[in-house]
Every structure is written in structure tokens, then in C-alpha cells.
CSV table of C-alpha atoms in Angstrom, one decimal:
chain,number,residue,atom,x,y,z
P,1,MET,CA,56.9,13.7,2.4
P,2,THR,CA,58.3,12.1,5.5
P,3,SER,CA,58.4,8.4,6.2
P,4,HIS,CA,56.0,8.9,9.1
P,5,GLN,CA,53.3,10.5,6.9
P,6,GLU,CA,53.6,7.7,4.4
P,7,THR,CA,53.1,5.1,7.1
P,8,ARG,CA,50.0,7.0,8.3
P,9,MET,CA,48.4,7.0,4.8
P,10,GLU,CA,49.0,3.3,4.4
P,11,VAL,CA,47.3,2.6,7.8
P,12,GLU,CA,44.2,4.6,6.8
P,13,VAL,CA,43.6,2.5,3.7
P,14,GLY,CA,40.9,-0.2,4.1
P,15,GLU,CA,38.1,-0.7,6.8
P,16,HIS,CA,38.0,-2.4,10.1
P,17,CYS,CA,35.8,-5.4,10.7
P,18,PHE,CA,32.7,-4.3,12.6
P,19,PHE,CA,32.6,-7.5,14.6
P,20,PRO,CA,33.7,-6.4,18.1
P,21,GLN,CA,35.8,-9.5,18.8
P,22,CYS,CA,37.7,-9.0,15.5
P,23,ASN,CA,38.2,-5.3,14.5
P,24,ARG,CA,40.6,-6.6,11.9
P,25,LEU,CA,41.7,-4.1,9.2
P,26,ASP,CA,40.7,-5.5,5.8
P,27,PHE,CA,41.8,-3.9,2.6
P,28,LEU,CA,38.9,-5.6,0.7
P,29,PRO,CA,36.0,-5.4,3.2
P,30,PHE,CA,32.5,-7.0,2.7
P,31,VAL,CA,29.2,-5.3,3.4
P,32,CYS,CA,26.5,-7.4,5.0
P,33,ASP,CA,23.2,-7.3,3.0
P,34,LEU,CA,21.1,-7.4,6.2
P,35,CYS,CA,22.7,-5.0,8.6
P,36,HIS,CA,24.8,-3.1,6.0
P,37,GLN,CA,27.9,-3.1,8.2
P,38,THR,CA,31.5,-3.7,7.0
P,39,PHE,CA,33.2,-7.0,7.9
P,40,CYS,CA,36.4,-8.9,7.0
P,41,LYS,CA,36.4,-12.0,4.9
P,42,TYR,CA,36.2,-14.2,8.1
P,43,HIS,CA,33.0,-12.5,9.3
P,44,ARG,CA,31.2,-11.5,6.1
P,45,VAL,CA,28.5,-14.2,6.5
P,46,PRO,CA,25.6,-13.0,8.6
P,47,SER,CA,25.8,-16.1,10.9
P,48,SER,CA,29.5,-15.5,11.5
P,49,HIS,CA,29.1,-12.1,13.0
P,50,ASN,CA,25.8,-12.8,14.8
P,51,CYS,CA,23.8,-10.5,12.6
P,52,GLU,CA,20.9,-9.0,14.5
P,53,HIS,CA,18.7,-9.2,11.4
P,54,ILE,CA,19.2,-12.8,10.5
P,55,ASP,CA,16.2,-14.3,12.3
P,56,THR,CA,13.7,-11.7,11.1
P,57,ASN,CA,14.9,-12.2,7.5
P,58,ILE,CA,14.5,-15.9,7.6
P,59,ILE,CA,11.0,-15.7,9.0
P,60,SER,CA,9.9,-13.2,6.5
P,61,THR,CA,11.3,-14.9,3.4
P,62,CYS,CA,10.8,-18.6,4.3
P,63,THR,CA,7.4,-20.3,4.6
P,64,LEU,CA,6.8,-23.9,5.4
P,65,PRO,CA,4.5,-25.8,3.1
P,66,GLU,CA,1.1,-26.7,4.7
P,67,LYS,CA,0.4,-30.3,5.3
P,68,GLN,CA,-2.0,-31.6,2.7
P,69,GLU,CA,-4.2,-34.7,2.8
P,70,PHE,CA,-4.4,-36.5,-0.5
P,71,LEU,CA,-7.8,-38.1,-0.1
P,72,PHE,CA,-10.3,-38.7,-2.8
P,73,HIS,CA,-14.1,-38.5,-2.8
P,74,CYS,CA,-16.0,-41.4,-4.5
P,75,SER,CA,-18.3,-40.1,-7.2
P,76,LEU,CA,-21.1,-42.5,-6.0
P,77,PRO,CA,-23.5,-40.2,-4.1
P,78,SER,CA,-24.3,-42.9,-1.5
P,79,CYS,CA,-20.5,-43.4,-0.7
P,80,LYS,CA,-19.6,-40.6,1.8
P,81,LYS,CA,-16.1,-42.0,2.7
P,82,ARG,CA,-12.8,-40.4,1.6
P,83,HIS,CA,-10.2,-42.8,0.2
P,84,VAL,CA,-6.5,-42.8,-0.3
P,85,THR,CA,-6.7,-44.2,-3.8
P,86,SER,CA,-9.2,-43.9,-6.6
P,87,VAL,CA,-10.0,-45.5,-9.9
P,88,VAL,CA,-11.3,-43.7,-12.9
P,89,CYS,CA,-14.0,-45.5,-14.9
P,90,GLU,CA,-13.2,-45.6,-18.6
P,91,SER,CA,-16.8,-45.3,-19.6
P,92,CYS,CA,-18.2,-42.4,-17.5
P,93,GLU,CA,-14.7,-40.9,-16.7
P,94,GLN,CA,-15.7,-40.5,-13.0
P,95,SER,CA,-13.4,-41.3,-10.0
P,96,TYR,CA,-14.5,-44.1,-7.7
P,97,CYS,CA,-13.2,-45.9,-4.7
P,98,ILE,CA,-11.9,-49.5,-4.9
P,99,GLN,CA,-15.3,-50.8,-3.7
P,100,HIS,CA,-17.3,-49.1,-6.4
P,101,ARG,CA,-14.8,-49.2,-9.3
P,102,HIS,CA,-16.8,-51.7,-11.4
P,103,GLN,CA,-19.6,-50.4,-13.6
P,104,GLU,CA,-22.1,-52.6,-11.9
P,105,ASP,CA,-21.1,-51.3,-8.5
P,106,HIS,CA,-21.6,-47.6,-9.3
P,107,SER,CA,-24.5,-48.2,-11.8
P,108,CYS,CA,-22.5,-46.7,-14.6
P,109,PRO,CA,-24.7,-44.6,-17.0
P,110,ALA,CA,-22.7,-46.1,-20.0
P,111,LEU,CA,-23.8,-49.6,-18.8
P,112,ILE,CA,-27.4,-48.5,-18.7
P,113,VAL,CA,-27.2,-47.1,-22.2
P,114,ALA,CA,-25.7,-50.4,-23.4
P,115,GLU,CA,-28.5,-52.4,-21.7
P,116,GLN,CA,-31.2,-50.1,-23.2
P,117,HIS,CA,-29.6,-50.5,-26.6
P,118,SER,CA,-29.8,-54.3,-26.3
P,119,THR,CA,-33.5,-54.1,-25.6
P,120,ARG,CA,-34.0,-52.6,-29.0
P,121,THR,CA,-32.5,-55.7,-30.7
P,122,VAL,CA,-33.9,-59.2,-30.7
P,123,ARG,CA,-31.4,-62.0,-31.5
P,124,GLY,CA,-29.3,-59.6,-33.6
P,125,ARG,CA,-32.1,-58.0,-35.6
P,126,PRO,CA,-33.5,-54.4,-35.1
P,127,LEU,CA,-36.8,-54.3,-33.2
P,128,GLY,CA,-39.7,-54.1,-35.7
P,129,GLN,CA,-38.0,-56.1,-38.4
P,130,PRO,CA,-39.9,-59.3,-39.3
P,131,ALA,CA,-38.4,-62.4,-37.8
P,132,LYS,CA,-37.7,-65.4,-39.8
P,133,ALA,CA,-40.4,-68.1,-39.8
P,134,THR,CA,-39.0,-70.4,-37.2
P,135,GLY,CA,-42.1,-70.4,-35.1
P,136,THR,CA,-40.3,-70.0,-31.7
P,137,SER,CA,-37.8,-67.2,-32.3
P,138,GLY,CA,-40.3,-64.5,-31.5
P,139,VAL,CA,-41.1,-66.0,-28.1
P,140,LYS,CA,-37.5,-66.4,-27.1
P,141,GLY,CA,-36.7,-62.9,-28.2
P,142,GLY,CA,-39.6,-61.5,-26.2
P,143,SER,CA,-38.5,-63.3,-23.1
P,144,SER,CA,-34.9,-62.1,-23.5
P,145,SER,CA,-36.0,-58.5,-24.1
P,146,LYS,CA,-38.3,-58.6,-21.0
P,147,HIS,CA,-35.4,-59.9,-18.9
P,148,THR,CA,-33.0,-57.2,-20.1
P,149,SER,CA,-35.6,-54.5,-19.4
P,150,GLY,CA,-36.0,-55.8,-15.9
P,151,LYS,CA,-32.2,-55.5,-15.4
P,152,VAL,CA,-32.2,-51.9,-16.6
P,153,ALA,CA,-35.2,-51.0,-14.3
P,154,LEU,CA,-33.4,-52.6,-11.3
P,155,MET,CA,-30.2,-50.7,-12.2
P,156,LYS,CA,-32.1,-47.4,-12.3
P,157,LEU,CA,-33.7,-48.2,-9.0
P,158,LYS,CA,-30.3,-48.8,-7.4
P,159,MET,CA,-29.1,-45.4,-8.6
P,160,ARG,CA,-31.8,-43.5,-6.7
P,161,ALA,CA,-32.3,-45.9,-3.8
P,162,VAL,CA,-31.7,-44.5,-0.2
P,163,GLY,CA,-30.6,-46.4,2.8
P,164,LEU,CA,-27.9,-46.8,5.4
P,165,ASP,CA,-24.4,-46.4,4.0
P,166,SER,CA,-23.1,-48.8,6.6
P,167,ILE,CA,-24.8,-51.7,4.8
P,168,PRO,CA,-22.2,-53.2,2.5
P,169,GLN,CA,-23.1,-53.9,-1.1
P,170,VAL,CA,-21.4,-57.3,-1.1
P,171,CYS,CA,-21.3,-59.8,1.8
P,172,SER,CA,-18.0,-60.5,3.4
P,173,GLY,CA,-17.0,-64.0,4.4
P,174,VAL,CA,-19.8,-65.7,2.5
P,175,VAL,CA,-20.1,-66.5,-1.2
P,176,ALA,CA,-17.9,-64.2,-3.2
P,177,GLY,CA,-19.9,-61.4,-4.9
P,178,GLU,CA,-23.2,-62.3,-3.0
P,179,VAL,CA,-25.2,-59.1,-2.6
P,180,ASP,CA,-26.1,-58.0,0.9
P,181,ARG,CA,-28.5,-55.2,0.0
P,182,VAL,CA,-32.2,-55.8,-0.9
P,183,TYR,CA,-33.6,-53.1,-3.2
P,184,PHE,CA,-37.3,-52.4,-3.5
P,185,GLU,CA,-39.8,-49.6,-4.2
P,186,VAL,CA,-41.9,-48.7,-1.2
P,187,GLU,CA,-45.4,-47.1,-1.2
P,188,LEU,CA,-45.6,-45.0,2.0
P,189,PRO,CA,-49.0,-44.7,3.9
P,190,ARG,CA,-51.6,-42.7,2.0
P,191,THR,CA,-52.1,-40.4,5.1
P,192,SER,CA,-48.4,-39.4,5.0
P,193,GLY,CA,-48.8,-37.7,1.6
P,194,LEU,CA,-45.2,-38.8,0.7
P,195,PRO,CA,-44.4,-40.2,-2.8
P,196,ASN,CA,-43.1,-43.7,-3.6
P,197,THR,CA,-39.4,-44.1,-2.6
P,198,SER,CA,-36.6,-46.4,-3.8
P,199,MET,CA,-34.8,-48.0,-0.8
P,200,PHE,CA,-32.4,-50.6,0.2
P,201,VAL,CA,-31.9,-52.5,3.5
P,202,SER,CA,-29.8,-55.5,4.6
P,203,LYS,CA,-31.1,-59.0,3.7
P,204,GLU,CA,-30.2,-60.0,7.2
P,205,TRP,CA,-32.9,-57.7,8.6
P,206,CYS,CA,-36.3,-59.0,9.6
P,207,VAL,CA,-39.5,-57.4,8.3
P,208,GLY,CA,-40.1,-55.8,11.7
P,209,ARG,CA,-36.7,-54.0,11.7
P,210,THR,CA,-37.3,-52.9,8.1
P,211,VAL,CA,-40.7,-51.4,9.1
P,212,ASP,CA,-39.1,-49.6,12.1
P,213,TYR,CA,-36.3,-48.2,9.9
P,214,ILE,CA,-38.7,-46.9,7.2
P,215,ALA,CA,-40.9,-45.3,9.8
P,216,GLN,CA,-38.0,-43.6,11.5
P,217,ARG,CA,-36.5,-42.3,8.3
P,218,PHE,CA,-39.7,-40.7,7.1
P,219,LYS,CA,-40.9,-39.7,10.6
P,220,LEU,CA,-44.0,-41.9,10.4
P,221,LYS,CA,-46.1,-42.8,13.5
P,222,ASN,CA,-45.1,-46.2,14.7
P,223,ASP,CA,-46.7,-47.8,17.7
P,224,ASN,CA,-45.8,-51.4,16.9
P,225,HIS,CA,-44.3,-51.8,20.3
P,226,LYS,CA,-47.6,-51.1,22.0
P,227,ALA,CA,-49.9,-54.0,22.6
P,228,HIS,CA,-53.3,-52.6,21.4
P,229,ALA,CA,-52.2,-49.8,19.1
P,230,GLN,CA,-52.7,-49.6,15.4
P,231,LYS,CA,-49.9,-51.6,13.7
P,232,LEU,CA,-47.8,-50.4,10.8
P,233,CYS,CA,-47.3,-53.3,8.4
P,234,LEU,CA,-45.4,-54.1,5.2
P,235,TYR,CA,-47.4,-55.7,2.4
P,236,CYS,CA,-46.4,-57.4,-0.8
P,237,GLU,CA,-49.2,-57.7,-3.4
P,238,GLY,CA,-51.8,-57.3,-0.8
P,239,ALA,CA,-50.4,-60.0,1.6
P,240,VAL,CA,-49.0,-58.8,4.9
P,241,LEU,CA,-45.4,-59.9,5.6
P,242,GLY,CA,-44.7,-61.5,9.0
P,243,MET,CA,-42.6,-59.2,11.3
P,244,SER,CA,-40.2,-62.0,12.3
P,245,HIS,CA,-39.4,-63.2,8.8
P,246,LYS,CA,-36.0,-62.4,7.5
P,247,LEU,CA,-35.8,-60.8,4.1
P,248,GLN,CA,-33.3,-63.3,2.9
P,249,ASP,CA,-35.9,-66.0,3.5
P,250,LEU,CA,-38.5,-64.1,1.5
P,251,ILE,CA,-36.3,-63.3,-1.5
P,252,HIS,CA,-37.2,-65.3,-4.7
P,253,THR,CA,-40.2,-66.8,-2.8
P,254,VAL,CA,-42.4,-63.8,-1.8
P,255,ILE,CA,-40.4,-60.8,-3.0
P,256,THR,CA,-37.7,-60.2,-5.7
P,257,MET,CA,-35.2,-57.4,-6.2
P,258,GLY,CA,-37.1,-54.3,-7.3
P,259,THR,CA,-40.5,-55.5,-5.9
P,260,THR,CA,-42.9,-52.7,-4.9
P,261,LEU,CA,-43.8,-53.1,-1.2
P,262,THR,CA,-46.6,-51.2,0.6
P,263,LEU,CA,-46.3,-49.7,4.0
P,264,GLU,CA,-49.7,-49.1,5.6
P,265,TYR,CA,-51.6,-49.1,8.9
P,266,GLU,CA,-53.8,-52.1,9.6
């Protein structure tokens, strides 16, 4: 074999780089996984030889995570807002917002059960067991039991009460912990055919505004703004409440929390 033939065989060993600006002869060429062309070690990466398949490959294999909002729903039915943080009640194991995290604020069923259990005991003895002959212990126990039963009844009323969610449960800027909502049972006009309803309104409202709100919520005829029309009035134990009186002035004097009020036409 001549020297010219040997030189020709050596030249034909290897592959030329497919990159037009290179065309280097590489004895250990690399094959691109995207375009399947042969390249030298300097242009083996898809981005180094401007691979025509690099964009489509990235789009098809890479997906951006969707933006998620980590907001929580309060388990209290009357609370419609979504909150960034939540607190789990240890008793009922439900998630609540900061405003309703305490058992009293969300009328925790476990708290109601505890209150009902306390009504079955009088001064540490089971109900029905004869009391010691002290003369006054039975009276004190009866008064305590009645007070506890009233608290349980009010708590149940709060759980089913309806009203404006914008009315805060606790006043702001006044006495700490002072309740802003007034809870009551309302008897709707007999002509409406609607059952009694548990409700709450703001104690800052006057009686007239309370009447207008109830009439609007239950779509009752209300011509109180007309001079000679039949008036829709709110009664407590048969006595009509003055339209201009504020509810906070009537609490503990005329009405109490949980009082049954009657809405009727004069």
C-alpha cells in the first residue's frame, strides 16, 4: 500500500461537525438527542449548535406551577370570609378564623355538651339524689341549674340565628369583649305563614331599623313610611316597642338576650 492510500484512510476516519461554522473533523463525535446530528465536543450541547428542536422540547417537557392561593374557610356558617390563617379547635376539631377561634365565638358543640352535663348536677351531686338537710341548698341548686339552662338555650339560639355578617360579634374601641349583636327569637306576622326565626341585629340599631330589616329579609309588606297606612310593629310581651328607641337602651330593662319578640301589624 502506498503512502498516499494510507493518508487517505486516516482522513476518512471520524465525522465532521454538522455545525456549519465549524465542520471540524472529530474522531469521537457526539450525536444530539434532539436533532440526531453529529457534532464535535465543542458543539455537542443543543444550545451551542443552535439546535432547531430546543425550543419545542423545552415547552413540551417543562410546565410552570400554577399560582395557588392558600386561603382558609372558617367553619362557622355565618362567616363567609376567607382567611390567610386558621386555628383548629381542640374540642370539635374544626378550623376557624382568628375572630371565631374561641369555643364561645363559634358555639362549639363540645361546650354545649359540657353545659348540658352541668345542668344534670346540682352542687356536685347527681340530679335526683336527695340533698342534705341544709334547708337552702335545694333553692340555690335550682337557681344555678336554671341559669345554666338559660346559657345553653342562648348558645343554641346563636348557632341558628341569621343576620347581617357585617355586624361584628364584639364591639371595637369600646369595652373589651363587649358583645355588639343582640340575639332574639322573632314571631313573624300570622298572615305571613312563616315560622319563628332566630335572628341577630346590632345593638346600635333602633327598633324602627330592626323592623325594616326583618320586613326586607322576609319580604313582608311594610308601609311604615306612609302616614295613614297600617303599621308594622315590634312587640315584647304584648307591649309595643317605640320605633326610635335603641336596642342597647332596652337591653336588661325591657328585653334580654334570647327574648321572643313579636312582629305584627297594628
